[in-house]
JSON list of C-alpha atoms in Angstrom, two decimals:
[
{"chain": "A", "resi": 25, "resn": "MET", "atom": "CA", "xyz": [0.00, 0.00, 0.00]},
{"chain": "A", "resi": 26, "resn": "GLY", "atom": "CA", "xyz": [2.51, 2.62, 1.10]},
{"chain": "A", "resi": 27, "resn": "ARG", "atom": "CA", "xyz": [4.23, 4.54, 3.84]},
{"chain": "A", "resi": 28, "resn": "ILE", "atom": "CA", "xyz": [2.56, 6.68, 6.51]},
{"chain": "A", "resi": 29, "resn": "THR", "atom": "CA", "xyz": [3.50, 10.25, 5.62]},
{"chain": "A", "resi": 30, "resn": "ALA", "atom": "CA", "xyz": [1.56, 12.10, 8.34]},
{"chain": "A", "resi": 31, "resn": "ILE", "atom": "CA", "xyz": [-0.43, 11.53, 11.50]},
{"chain": "A", "resi": 32, "resn": "SER", "atom": "CA", "xyz": [-2.27, 14.65, 12.62]},
{"chain": "A", "resi": 33, "resn": "SER", "atom": "CA", "xyz": [-4.78, 15.27, 15.39]},
{"chain": "A", "resi": 34, "resn": "GLN", "atom": "CA", "xyz": [-8.23, 16.29, 14.22]},
{"chain": "A", "resi": 35, "resn": "ARG", "atom": "CA", "xyz": [-9.50, 19.80, 14.93]},
{"chain": "A", "resi": 36, "resn": "ARG", "atom": "CA", "xyz": [-12.85, 18.91, 16.47]},
{"chain": "A", "resi": 37, "resn": "ASN", "atom": "CA", "xyz": [-11.61, 16.00, 18.54]},
{"chain": "A", "resi": 38, "resn": "PRO", "atom": "CA", "xyz": [-7.92, 16.08, 19.52]},
{"chain": "A", "resi": 39, "resn": "ASP", "atom": "CA", "xyz": [-8.13, 12.44, 20.72]},
{"chain": "A", "resi": 40, "resn": "ARG", "atom": "CA", "xyz": [-8.71, 11.35, 17.10]},
{"chain": "A", "resi": 41, "resn": "TYR", "atom": "CA", "xyz": [-6.03, 11.28, 14.45]},
{"chain": "A", "resi": 42, "resn": "SER", "atom": "CA", "xyz": [-6.03, 11.44, 10.67]},
{"chain": "A", "resi": 43, "resn": "ILE", "atom": "CA", "xyz": [-3.71, 8.96, 8.98]},
{"chain": "A", "resi": 44, "resn": "PHE", "atom": "CA", "xyz": [-2.16, 9.91, 5.64]},
{"chain": "A", "resi": 45, "resn": "ILE", "atom": "CA", "xyz": [-0.46, 7.35, 3.40]},
{"chain": "A", "resi": 46, "resn": "GLU", "atom": "CA", "xyz": [1.66, 8.70, 0.56]},
{"chain": "A", "resi": 47, "resn": "GLY", "atom": "CA", "xyz": [0.20, 12.14, 1.24]},
{"chain": "A", "resi": 48, "resn": "GLU", "atom": "CA", "xyz": [-3.45, 11.09, 0.97]},
{"chain": "A", "resi": 49, "resn": "PHE", "atom": "CA", "xyz": [-5.95, 10.83, 3.82]},
{"chain": "A", "resi": 50, "resn": "VAL", "atom": "CA", "xyz": [-6.82, 7.18, 4.44]},
{"chain": "A", "resi": 51, "resn": "LEU", "atom": "CA", "xyz": [-8.72, 7.03, 7.73]},
{"chain": "A", "resi": 52, "resn": "GLY", "atom": "CA", "xyz": [-9.42, 8.68, 11.06]},
{"chain": "A", "resi": 53, "resn": "ILE", "atom": "CA", "xyz": [-8.73, 6.71, 14.21]},
{"chain": "A", "resi": 54, "resn": "ASP", "atom": "CA", "xyz": [-8.65, 7.06, 17.98]},
{"chain": "A", "resi": 55, "resn": "LYS", "atom": "CA", "xyz": [-5.48, 7.89, 19.92]},
{"chain": "A", "resi": 56, "resn": "LYS", "atom": "CA", "xyz": [-5.63, 4.47, 21.61]},
{"chain": "A", "resi": 57, "resn": "THR", "atom": "CA", "xyz": [-5.58, 2.74, 18.21]},
{"chain": "A", "resi": 58, "resn": "VAL", "atom": "CA", "xyz": [-2.53, 4.76, 17.14]},
{"chain": "A", "resi": 59, "resn": "GLU", "atom": "CA", "xyz": [-0.77, 3.61, 20.31]},
{"chain": "A", "resi": 60, "resn": "ASP", "atom": "CA", "xyz": [-2.02, -0.01, 20.19]},
{"chain": "A", "resi": 61, "resn": "MET", "atom": "CA", "xyz": [-0.95, -0.46, 16.56]},
{"chain": "A", "resi": 62, "resn": "ASP", "atom": "CA", "xyz": [2.34, 1.44, 17.03]},
{"chain": "A", "resi": 63, "resn": "LEU", "atom": "CA", "xyz": [1.58, 3.75, 14.12]},
{"chain": "A", "resi": 64, "resn": "ARG", "atom": "CA", "xyz": [4.19, 6.37, 13.29]},
{"chain": "A", "resi": 65, "resn": "VAL", "atom": "CA", "xyz": [5.32, 8.46, 10.34]},
{"chain": "A", "resi": 66, "resn": "GLY", "atom": "CA", "xyz": [7.49, 6.40, 8.02]},
{"chain": "A", "resi": 67, "resn": "LYS", "atom": "CA", "xyz": [5.94, 3.03, 8.88]},
{"chain": "A", "resi": 68, "resn": "LEU", "atom": "CA", "xyz": [5.08, 0.84, 5.89]},
{"chain": "A", "resi": 69, "resn": "VAL", "atom": "CA", "xyz": [1.50, -0.41, 5.81]},
{"chain": "A", "resi": 70, "resn": "ASP", "atom": "CA", "xyz": [-0.34, -2.68, 3.39]},
{"chain": "A", "resi": 71, "resn": "GLU", "atom": "CA", "xyz": [-3.98, -3.71, 2.96]},
{"chain": "A", "resi": 72, "resn": "LYS", "atom": "CA", "xyz": [-3.61, -6.38, 5.66]},
{"chain": "A", "resi": 73, "resn": "ASP", "atom": "CA", "xyz": [-2.29, -3.78, 8.12]},
{"chain": "A", "resi": 74, "resn": "LEU", "atom": "CA", "xyz": [-5.18, -1.42, 7.29]},
{"chain": "A", "resi": 75, "resn": "LYS", "atom": "CA", "xyz": [-7.67, -4.20, 8.06]},
{"chain": "A", "resi": 76, "resn": "LYS", "atom": "CA", "xyz": [-5.95, -4.81, 11.41]},
{"chain": "A", "resi": 77, "resn": "ILE", "atom": "CA", "xyz": [-6.04, -1.09, 12.16]},
{"chain": "A", "resi": 78, "resn": "THR", "atom": "CA", "xyz": [-9.75, -0.79, 11.34]},
{"chain": "A", "resi": 79, "resn": "SER", "atom": "CA", "xyz": [-10.62, -3.90, 13.36]},
{"chain": "A", "resi": 80, "resn": "GLN", "atom": "CA", "xyz": [-8.61, -2.57, 16.32]},
{"chain": "A", "resi": 81, "resn": "GLU", "atom": "CA", "xyz": [-10.41, 0.77, 15.96]},
{"chain": "A", "resi": 82, "resn": "GLU", "atom": "CA", "xyz": [-13.77, -1.02, 15.97]},
{"chain": "A", "resi": 83, "resn": "LEU", "atom": "CA", "xyz": [-12.78, -2.98, 19.09]},
{"chain": "A", "resi": 84, "resn": "ASN", "atom": "CA", "xyz": [-11.69, 0.22, 20.87]},
{"chain": "A", "resi": 85, "resn": "LYS", "atom": "CA", "xyz": [-14.99, 1.91, 19.95]},
{"chain": "A", "resi": 86, "resn": "ALA", "atom": "CA", "xyz": [-16.99, -1.07, 21.21]},
{"chain": "A", "resi": 87, "resn": "GLN", "atom": "CA", "xyz": [-15.04, -1.15, 24.48]},
{"chain": "A", "resi": 88, "resn": "ALA", "atom": "CA", "xyz": [-15.56, 2.58, 24.95]},
{"chain": "A", "resi": 89, "resn": "TYR", "atom": "CA", "xyz": [-19.31, 2.15, 24.36]},
{"chain": "A", "resi": 90, "resn": "ALA", "atom": "CA", "xyz": [-19.53, -0.66, 26.92]},
{"chain": "A", "resi": 91, "resn": "LEU", "atom": "CA", "xyz": [-17.55, 1.36, 29.46]},
{"chain": "A", "resi": 92, "resn": "MET", "atom": "CA", "xyz": [-19.84, 4.34, 28.86]},
{"chain": "A", "resi": 93, "resn": "LEU", "atom": "CA", "xyz": [-22.86, 2.12, 29.60]},
{"chain": "A", "resi": 94, "resn": "LEU", "atom": "CA", "xyz": [-21.23, 0.90, 32.80]},
{"chain": "A", "resi": 95, "resn": "GLY", "atom": "CA", "xyz": [-20.45, 4.49, 33.74]},
{"chain": "A", "resi": 96, "resn": "TYR", "atom": "CA", "xyz": [-24.15, 5.16, 34.22]},
{"chain": "A", "resi": 97, "resn": "ARG", "atom": "CA", "xyz": [-24.84, 2.15, 36.41]},
{"chain": "A", "resi": 98, "resn": "GLU", "atom": "CA", "xyz": [-23.93, -1.49, 37.04]},
{"chain": "A", "resi": 99, "resn": "ARG", "atom": "CA", "xyz": [-25.30, -3.74, 34.28]},
{"chain": "A", "resi": 100, "resn": "SER", "atom": "CA", "xyz": [-25.82, -7.44, 33.79]},
{"chain": "A", "resi": 101, "resn": "LEU", "atom": "CA", "xyz": [-23.97, -9.41, 31.15]},
{"chain": "A", "resi": 102, "resn": "ARG", "atom": "CA", "xyz": [-27.22, -9.81, 29.22]},
{"chain": "A", "resi": 103, "resn": "GLU", "atom": "CA", "xyz": [-27.92, -6.07, 29.27]},
{"chain": "A", "resi": 104, "resn": "ILE", "atom": "CA", "xyz": [-24.47, -5.27, 27.88]},
{"chain": "A", "resi": 105, "resn": "LYS", "atom": "CA", "xyz": [-24.86, -7.82, 25.09]},
{"chain": "A", "resi": 106, "resn": "ILE", "atom": "CA", "xyz": [-28.33, -6.57, 24.15]},
{"chain": "A", "resi": 107, "resn": "ARG", "atom": "CA", "xyz": [-27.29, -2.91, 24.07]},
{"chain": "A", "resi": 108, "resn": "MET", "atom": "CA", "xyz": [-24.20, -3.66, 21.98]},
{"chain": "A", "resi": 109, "resn": "ARG", "atom": "CA", "xyz": [-26.21, -5.71, 19.48]},
{"chain": "A", "resi": 110, "resn": "GLN", "atom": "CA", "xyz": [-28.77, -2.89, 19.26]},
{"chain": "A", "resi": 111, "resn": "LYS", "atom": "CA", "xyz": [-25.91, -0.51, 18.49]},
{"chain": "A", "resi": 112, "resn": "GLY", "atom": "CA", "xyz": [-24.99, -2.78, 15.57]},
{"chain": "A", "resi": 113, "resn": "TYR", "atom": "CA", "xyz": [-21.86, -4.51, 16.82]},
{"chain": "A", "resi": 114, "resn": "GLU", "atom": "CA", "xyz": [-21.19, -8.01, 15.46]},
{"chain": "A", "resi": 115, "resn": "GLU", "atom": "CA", "xyz": [-21.51, -10.98, 17.79]},
{"chain": "A", "resi": 116, "resn": "LYS", "atom": "CA", "xyz": [-17.80, -11.81, 17.60]},
{"chain": "A", "resi": 117, "resn": "LEU", "atom": "CA", "xyz": [-16.92, -8.26, 18.65]},
{"chain": "A", "resi": 118, "resn": "VAL", "atom": "CA", "xyz": [-19.51, -8.30, 21.45]},
{"chain": "A", "resi": 119, "resn": "GLU", "atom": "CA", "xyz": [-17.93, -11.46, 22.84]},
{"chain": "A", "resi": 120, "resn": "LYS", "atom": "CA", "xyz": [-14.45, -9.88, 22.75]},
{"chain": "A", "resi": 121, "resn": "VAL", "atom": "CA", "xyz": [-15.72, -6.85, 24.66]},
{"chain": "A", "resi": 122, "resn": "VAL", "atom": "CA", "xyz": [-17.52, -9.05, 27.20]},
{"chain": "A", "resi": 123, "resn": "LYS", "atom": "CA", "xyz": [-14.30, -11.01, 27.77]},
{"chain": "A", "resi": 124, "resn": "TYR", "atom": "CA", "xyz": [-12.40, -7.71, 28.19]},
{"chain": "A", "resi": 125, "resn": "LEU", "atom": "CA", "xyz": [-14.95, -6.52, 30.78]},
{"chain": "A", "resi": 126, "resn": "LYS", "atom": "CA", "xyz": [-15.01, -9.84, 32.64]},
{"chain": "A", "resi": 127, "resn": "ASP", "atom": "CA", "xyz": [-11.20, -10.06, 32.76]},
{"chain": "A", "resi": 128, "resn": "ARG", "atom": "CA", "xyz": [-11.15, -6.68, 34.49]},
{"chain": "A", "resi": 129, "resn": "ASN", "atom": "CA", "xyz": [-14.09, -7.56, 36.75]},
{"chain": "A", "resi": 130, "resn": "LEU", "atom": "CA", "xyz": [-16.11, -4.68, 35.30]},
{"chain": "A", "resi": 131, "resn": "ILE", "atom": "CA", "xyz": [-19.19, -6.85, 34.82]},
{"chain": "A", "resi": 132, "resn": "ASN", "atom": "CA", "xyz": [-20.23, -9.36, 37.39]},
{"chain": "A", "resi": 133, "resn": "ASP", "atom": "CA", "xyz": [-23.78, -10.70, 37.45]},
{"chain": "A", "resi": 134, "resn": "LYS", "atom": "CA", "xyz": [-23.59, -11.62, 41.12]},
{"chain": "A", "resi": 135, "resn": "ARG", "atom": "CA", "xyz": [-22.55, -8.08, 42.08]},
{"chain": "A", "resi": 136, "resn": "PHE", "atom": "CA", "xyz": [-25.18, -6.64, 39.72]},
{"chain": "A", "resi": 137, "resn": "THR", "atom": "CA", "xyz": [-27.91, -8.77, 41.33]},
{"chain": "A", "resi": 138, "resn": "GLN", "atom": "CA", "xyz": [-26.90, -7.68, 44.82]},
{"chain": "A", "resi": 139, "resn": "LEU", "atom": "CA", "xyz": [-26.80, -3.98, 43.95]},
{"chain": "A", "resi": 140, "resn": "TRP", "atom": "CA", "xyz": [-30.05, -4.09, 41.98]},
{"chain": "A", "resi": 141, "resn": "ALA", "atom": "CA", "xyz": [-31.91, -5.87, 44.79]},
{"chain": "A", "resi": 142, "resn": "GLU", "atom": "CA", "xyz": [-30.57, -3.45, 47.41]},
{"chain": "A", "resi": 143, "resn": "SER", "atom": "CA", "xyz": [-31.64, -0.41, 45.39]},
{"chain": "A", "resi": 144, "resn": "ARG", "atom": "CA", "xyz": [-35.12, -1.85, 44.85]},
{"chain": "A", "resi": 145, "resn": "ILE", "atom": "CA", "xyz": [-35.54, -2.73, 48.53]},
{"chain": "A", "resi": 146, "resn": "LYS", "atom": "CA", "xyz": [-34.70, 0.89, 49.41]},
{"chain": "A", "resi": 147, "resn": "LYS", "atom": "CA", "xyz": [-37.46, 2.01, 47.03]},
{"chain": "A", "resi": 148, "resn": "GLY", "atom": "CA", "xyz": [-39.93, -0.23, 48.85]},
{"chain": "A", "resi": 149, "resn": "TYR", "atom": "CA", "xyz": [-40.39, -2.81, 46.11]},
{"chain": "A", "resi": 150, "resn": "GLY", "atom": "CA", "xyz": [-41.59, -6.24, 47.13]},
{"chain": "A", "resi": 151, "resn": "ARG", "atom": "CA", "xyz": [-39.77, -9.52, 46.84]},
{"chain": "A", "resi": 152, "resn": "TRP", "atom": "CA", "xyz": [-41.74, -10.77, 43.82]},
{"chain": "A", "resi": 153, "resn": "ARG", "atom": "CA", "xyz": [-41.32, -7.56, 41.85]},
{"chain": "A", "resi": 154, "resn": "ILE", "atom": "CA", "xyz": [-37.57, -7.51, 42.51]},
{"chain": "A", "resi": 155, "resn": "GLN", "atom": "CA", "xyz": [-37.29, -11.15, 41.51]},
{"chain": "A", "resi": 156, "resn": "SER", "atom": "CA", "xyz": [-39.27, -10.49, 38.32]},
{"chain": "A", "resi": 157, "resn": "GLU", "atom": "CA", "xyz": [-37.08, -7.51, 37.38]},
{"chain": "A", "resi": 158, "resn": "LEU", "atom": "CA", "xyz": [-33.91, -9.50, 37.99]},
{"chain": "A", "resi": 159, "resn": "GLU", "atom": "CA", "xyz": [-35.15, -12.35, 35.82]},
{"chain": "A", "resi": 160, "resn": "GLN", "atom": "CA", "xyz": [-35.69, -9.86, 32.99]},
{"chain": "A", "resi": 161, "resn": "LYS", "atom": "CA", "xyz": [-32.28, -8.27, 33.47]},
{"chain": "A", "resi": 162, "resn": "ARG", "atom": "CA", "xyz": [-30.42, -11.57, 33.60]},
{"chain": "A", "resi": 163, "resn": "GLY", "atom": "CA", "xyz": [-32.53, -13.32, 30.98]},
{"chain": "A", "resi": 164, "resn": "GLU", "atom": "CA", "xyz": [-33.75, -16.17, 33.14]}
]
């Protein structure tokens, strides 16, 4: 394909970079992808490398989306999977993100169940309603 001739931060979002190969814009990617793929000016890239870069970018976006969801509140494994599928992420990518989250103990159905039940008890919900909600959240 060619050699990377420039990597420049984008005006509207300085955490995103434009990649130029042989002087022509090829793609815009996240700072994390630039670091993960060790991209630098002068590096030779081919079509295979570009596919790796775009798949790494997609993985980083999916992970960021899942982390954003978890930033609002604790979620069950099932909830994360459903929301990611609704967003249009492929099943293979969803599974990679779930593994990433599990490896870092960011999703834990047992912890989710405990926290959900405690919050519902504080709101005065009954046992059967809490149990019903949890079954929906966990997909039982």
